[in-house]
Tab-separated table of N, CA, C and O and ligand atoms in Angstrom:
chain	number	residue	atom	x	y	z
A	10	MET	N	-11.081	35.243	-13.862
A	10	MET	CA	-9.152	34.564	-14.443
A	10	MET	C	-9.652	33.344	-15.098
A	10	MET	O	-10.774	32.697	-15.166
A	11	ALA	N	-8.874	33.070	-16.343
A	11	ALA	CA	-8.836	32.323	-17.457
A	11	ALA	C	-8.671	31.021	-16.852
A	11	ALA	O	-7.792	30.508	-15.803
A	12	LEU	N	-9.581	30.069	-17.247
A	12	LEU	CA	-9.475	28.572	-16.431
A	12	LEU	C	-9.014	27.828	-17.657
A	12	LEU	O	-9.792	28.053	-18.876
A	13	PRO	N	-7.933	26.658	-17.352
A	13	PRO	CA	-7.732	25.641	-18.377
A	13	PRO	C	-9.160	24.979	-18.622
A	13	PRO	O	-9.595	24.149	-17.916
A	14	LYS	N	-9.377	24.742	-20.124
A	14	LYS	CA	-10.683	23.666	-20.397
A	14	LYS	C	-9.982	22.364	-20.335
A	14	LYS	O	-11.022	21.550	-19.824
A	15	HIS	N	-8.925	22.214	-20.798
A	15	HIS	CA	-8.700	20.804	-20.207
A	15	HIS	C	-7.451	20.458	-19.669
A	15	HIS	O	-6.686	20.897	-19.825
A	16	ARG	N	-7.286	18.941	-18.991
A	16	ARG	CA	-6.239	19.000	-17.824
A	16	ARG	C	-4.988	18.855	-18.913
A	16	ARG	O	-5.605	17.767	-19.906
A	17	HIS	N	-3.906	18.689	-18.740
A	17	HIS	CA	-2.736	18.340	-19.371
A	17	HIS	C	-2.399	16.842	-18.944
A	17	HIS	O	-2.879	16.781	-18.128
A	18	SER	N	-1.977	15.793	-19.986
A	18	SER	CA	-1.843	14.423	-19.543
A	18	SER	C	-0.459	14.855	-18.860
A	18	SER	O	0.428	15.986	-18.675
A	19	ARG	N	-0.084	13.618	-18.145
A	19	ARG	CA	1.004	13.557	-17.087
A	19	ARG	C	2.639	13.493	-18.282
A	19	ARG	O	3.069	13.950	-17.665
A	20	THR	N	1.980	12.810	-19.224
A	20	THR	CA	3.388	13.216	-20.597
A	20	THR	C	3.422	14.653	-20.335
A	20	THR	O	4.999	14.942	-20.421
A	21	ARG	N	2.614	15.562	-21.167
A	21	ARG	CA	2.601	16.725	-21.110
A	21	ARG	C	3.513	18.024	-20.150
A	21	ARG	O	4.028	18.311	-19.935
A	22	GLN	N	2.791	17.094	-18.726
A	22	GLN	CA	3.300	17.464	-17.385
A	22	GLN	C	4.986	17.688	-17.664
A	22	GLN	O	5.420	18.060	-17.281
A	23	ALA	N	5.271	16.111	-17.565
A	23	ALA	CA	6.471	16.078	-17.287
A	23	ALA	C	7.586	16.230	-18.495
A	23	ALA	O	8.257	16.697	-18.253
A	24	LYS	N	6.708	16.330	-19.674
A	24	LYS	CA	7.231	17.413	-20.802
A	24	LYS	C	8.024	18.889	-19.977
A	24	LYS	O	9.084	19.071	-20.553
A	25	ARG	N	7.073	19.380	-19.705
A	25	ARG	CA	7.296	20.566	-19.479
A	25	ARG	C	8.262	21.011	-18.058
A	25	ARG	O	9.223	21.814	-18.179
A	26	ARG	N	8.192	19.750	-17.610
A	26	ARG	CA	9.249	19.610	-15.961
A	26	ARG	C	10.307	19.231	-16.224
A	26	ARG	O	11.190	19.139	-15.222
A	27	THR	N	11.040	19.077	-17.523
A	27	THR	CA	12.457	18.297	-17.960
A	27	THR	C	12.871	19.744	-17.711
A	27	THR	O	14.685	19.210	-17.859
A	28	HIS	N	12.909	20.867	-17.854
A	28	HIS	CA	13.500	22.031	-17.956
A	28	HIS	C	13.839	22.304	-16.454
A	28	HIS	O	14.583	23.234	-16.234
A	29	TYR	N	12.987	21.806	-15.144
A	29	TYR	CA	13.098	22.105	-14.176
A	29	TYR	C	14.534	21.240	-13.513
A	29	TYR	O	14.823	19.780	-13.328
A	30	LYS	N	15.508	22.129	-13.173
A	30	LYS	CA	16.472	21.657	-13.164
A	30	LYS	C	17.359	21.695	-11.800
A	30	LYS	O	17.570	23.548	-11.901
A	31	ALA	N	18.068	21.019	-10.770
A	31	ALA	CA	18.830	21.426	-10.096
A	31	ALA	C	20.283	22.160	-10.513
A	31	ALA	O	20.575	21.286	-11.017
A	32	LYS	N	20.604	23.299	-10.337
A	32	LYS	CA	22.165	23.436	-10.591
A	32	LYS	C	22.852	24.123	-9.280
A	32	LYS	O	22.305	24.336	-8.221
A	33	MET	N	23.983	23.508	-9.710
A	33	MET	CA	24.957	23.532	-8.285
A	33	MET	C	25.068	25.191	-7.668
A	33	MET	O	25.066	26.289	-8.946
A	34	PRO	N	25.768	25.755	-7.221
A	34	PRO	CA	25.848	27.045	-6.570
A	34	PRO	C	27.310	27.410	-7.017
A	34	PRO	O	28.137	26.757	-7.312
A	35	ASN	N	27.157	28.796	-7.205
A	35	ASN	CA	28.252	29.401	-8.059
A	35	ASN	C	29.332	29.470	-6.683
A	35	ASN	O	28.990	30.179	-5.528
A	36	VAL	N	30.344	28.858	-6.818
A	36	VAL	CA	31.423	29.067	-5.726
A	36	VAL	C	33.129	29.437	-6.236
A	36	VAL	O	33.264	28.802	-7.116
A	37	VAL	N	33.849	30.226	-5.282
A	37	VAL	CA	34.604	30.673	-5.483
A	37	VAL	C	35.808	30.229	-4.323
A	37	VAL	O	35.024	30.040	-3.306
A	38	ASP	N	37.168	30.199	-4.443
A	38	ASP	CA	38.135	29.954	-3.594
A	38	ASP	C	38.379	31.524	-2.647
A	38	ASP	O	38.270	32.733	-3.137
A	39	CYS	N	38.094	31.358	-1.494
A	39	CYS	CA	38.211	32.217	-0.117
A	39	CYS	C	40.055	32.861	-0.406
A	39	CYS	O	40.910	31.871	-0.409
A	40	PRO	N	40.230	34.278	-0.699
A	40	PRO	CA	41.091	34.343	-0.758
A	40	PRO	C	42.250	34.643	0.209
A	40	PRO	O	43.535	34.445	0.451
A	41	GLN	N	41.730	34.483	1.495
A	41	GLN	CA	42.008	34.404	2.659
A	41	GLN	C	42.892	32.967	3.052
A	41	GLN	O	44.004	32.746	3.646
A	42	CYS	N	42.200	31.774	2.864
A	42	CYS	CA	42.359	30.382	3.557
A	42	CYS	C	42.532	29.427	2.144
A	42	CYS	O	42.531	28.172	2.000
A	43	LYS	N	41.759	29.921	0.971
A	43	LYS	CA	41.748	29.358	-0.395
A	43	LYS	C	40.535	27.753	-0.206
A	43	LYS	O	40.538	27.119	-1.273
A	44	SER	N	39.687	27.568	0.861
A	44	SER	CA	38.657	27.291	0.757
A	44	SER	C	37.495	27.623	-0.046
A	44	SER	O	37.243	28.760	-0.095
A	45	PRO	N	36.497	26.781	-0.716
A	45	PRO	CA	35.371	27.292	-1.556
A	45	PRO	C	34.178	28.061	-0.617
A	45	PRO	O	34.071	27.538	0.467
A	46	MET	N	33.992	29.037	-1.229
A	46	MET	CA	32.729	29.852	-0.275
A	46	MET	C	32.224	30.531	-1.657
A	46	MET	O	32.221	30.515	-2.785
A	47	LEU	N	31.032	30.663	-0.947
A	47	LEU	CA	29.826	31.911	-1.954
A	47	LEU	C	30.428	33.068	-1.858
A	47	LEU	O	30.823	33.543	-1.112
A	48	PRO	N	30.268	33.557	-3.087
A	48	PRO	CA	30.403	35.132	-3.591
A	48	PRO	C	29.885	35.746	-2.739
A	48	PRO	O	28.641	35.504	-2.666
A	49	HIS	N	30.319	37.191	-2.256
A	49	HIS	CA	29.479	38.107	-1.669
A	49	HIS	C	28.925	37.853	-0.624
A	49	HIS	O	27.971	38.619	0.041
A	50	ARG	N	30.086	36.572	0.235
A	50	ARG	CA	29.433	36.364	1.482
A	50	ARG	C	30.705	35.996	2.190
A	50	ARG	O	31.667	35.750	2.111
A	51	ALA	N	30.598	36.336	3.232
A	51	ALA	CA	31.665	36.199	4.321
A	51	ALA	C	31.994	34.359	4.275
A	51	ALA	O	31.053	33.395	4.235
A	52	CYS	N	33.248	34.136	4.667
A	52	CYS	CA	33.652	32.956	4.192
A	52	CYS	C	33.393	32.159	5.397
A	52	CYS	O	33.266	32.448	6.437
A	53	ARG	N	32.926	30.898	5.513
A	53	ARG	CA	32.522	29.707	6.288
A	53	ARG	C	33.548	29.158	7.050
A	53	ARG	O	33.616	28.684	8.568
A	54	SER	N	34.721	29.307	6.602
A	54	SER	CA	35.915	28.508	7.580
A	54	SER	C	36.744	29.259	7.948
A	54	SER	O	37.426	28.931	8.881
A	55	CYS	N	36.234	30.598	7.146
A	55	CYS	CA	37.353	31.651	8.350
A	55	CYS	C	37.421	32.713	8.626
A	55	CYS	O	37.444	33.992	9.391
A	56	GLY	N	35.800	33.026	8.309
A	56	GLY	CA	34.821	34.503	8.235
A	56	GLY	C	35.437	35.696	7.811
A	56	GLY	O	35.155	36.658	8.572
A	57	TYR	N	36.270	35.275	7.039
A	57	TYR	CA	36.840	36.920	6.396
A	57	TYR	C	36.403	37.479	5.343
A	57	TYR	O	35.377	36.855	4.553
A	58	TYR	N	36.194	38.620	5.085
A	58	TYR	CA	35.378	38.835	3.804
A	58	TYR	C	35.864	40.399	3.608
A	58	TYR	O	36.007	41.669	4.552
A	59	SER	N	36.181	40.753	2.607
A	59	SER	CA	36.987	42.129	1.981
A	59	SER	C	38.324	42.350	2.934
A	59	SER	O	38.541	43.221	3.099
A	60	GLY	N	38.743	40.930	3.034
A	60	GLY	CA	40.320	41.189	3.589
A	60	GLY	C	40.041	41.121	4.980
A	60	GLY	O	41.095	41.791	5.805
A	61	ARG	N	39.130	41.500	5.585
A	61	ARG	CA	39.129	41.392	6.936
A	61	ARG	C	38.301	40.680	8.066
A	61	ARG	O	37.226	40.038	7.386
A	62	ALA	N	38.302	40.100	9.144
A	62	ALA	CA	37.763	39.168	9.916
A	62	ALA	C	36.417	39.822	9.978
A	62	ALA	O	36.157	41.210	10.953
A	63	VAL	N	35.264	39.389	9.838
A	63	VAL	CA	33.910	39.977	9.685
A	63	VAL	C	32.915	39.221	10.995
A	63	VAL	O	31.895	40.056	11.556
A	64	VAL	N	32.814	37.777	11.081
A	64	VAL	CA	32.439	36.700	11.833
A	64	VAL	C	33.592	35.907	12.323
A	64	VAL	O	34.261	35.434	11.618
A	65	THR	N	32.795	35.410	13.865
A	65	THR	CA	33.587	34.740	14.228
A	65	THR	C	33.322	33.052	14.011
A	65	THR	O	31.936	32.770	14.063
A	66	VAL	N	33.929	32.422	13.700
A	66	VAL	CA	33.580	30.960	12.958
A	66	VAL	C	34.326	30.099	14.403
A	66	VAL	O	35.177	30.308	15.079
A	67	LYS	N	32.889	29.246	14.593
A	67	LYS	CA	32.754	28.234	15.551
A	67	LYS	C	33.593	27.086	15.213
A	67	LYS	O	33.387	26.119	14.140
A	68	THR	N	34.745	26.512	16.215
A	68	THR	CA	35.174	25.541	15.812
A	68	THR	C	35.061	24.506	16.812
A	68	THR	O	35.081	24.871	18.322
A	69	THR	N	34.785	23.188	16.581
A	69	THR	CA	34.188	22.611	17.391
A	69	THR	C	34.695	21.686	17.518
A	69	THR	O	36.173	20.865	17.072
B	114	ZN	ZN1	38.480	31.952	4.293
C-alpha cells in the first residue's frame, strides 16, 4: 500500500477539515399531532406512522 512521503502540516490538515460540518437533521411536521419528527420514522410524540398508531409512547 502507498505510504505518504511527508506529513501534512497542521494548516493543511485544518484546511481539509473545514469541509467537515455538522448538519441539521431533516425534520418534517407530523400529520397527526403536528410536532416535528424525522421522516420515514414513527412519530416520537404520538407514535403514529402512516395514519395509524404503531408504537406506544411513554408518558412520564
Ligand atoms: Zn405525531
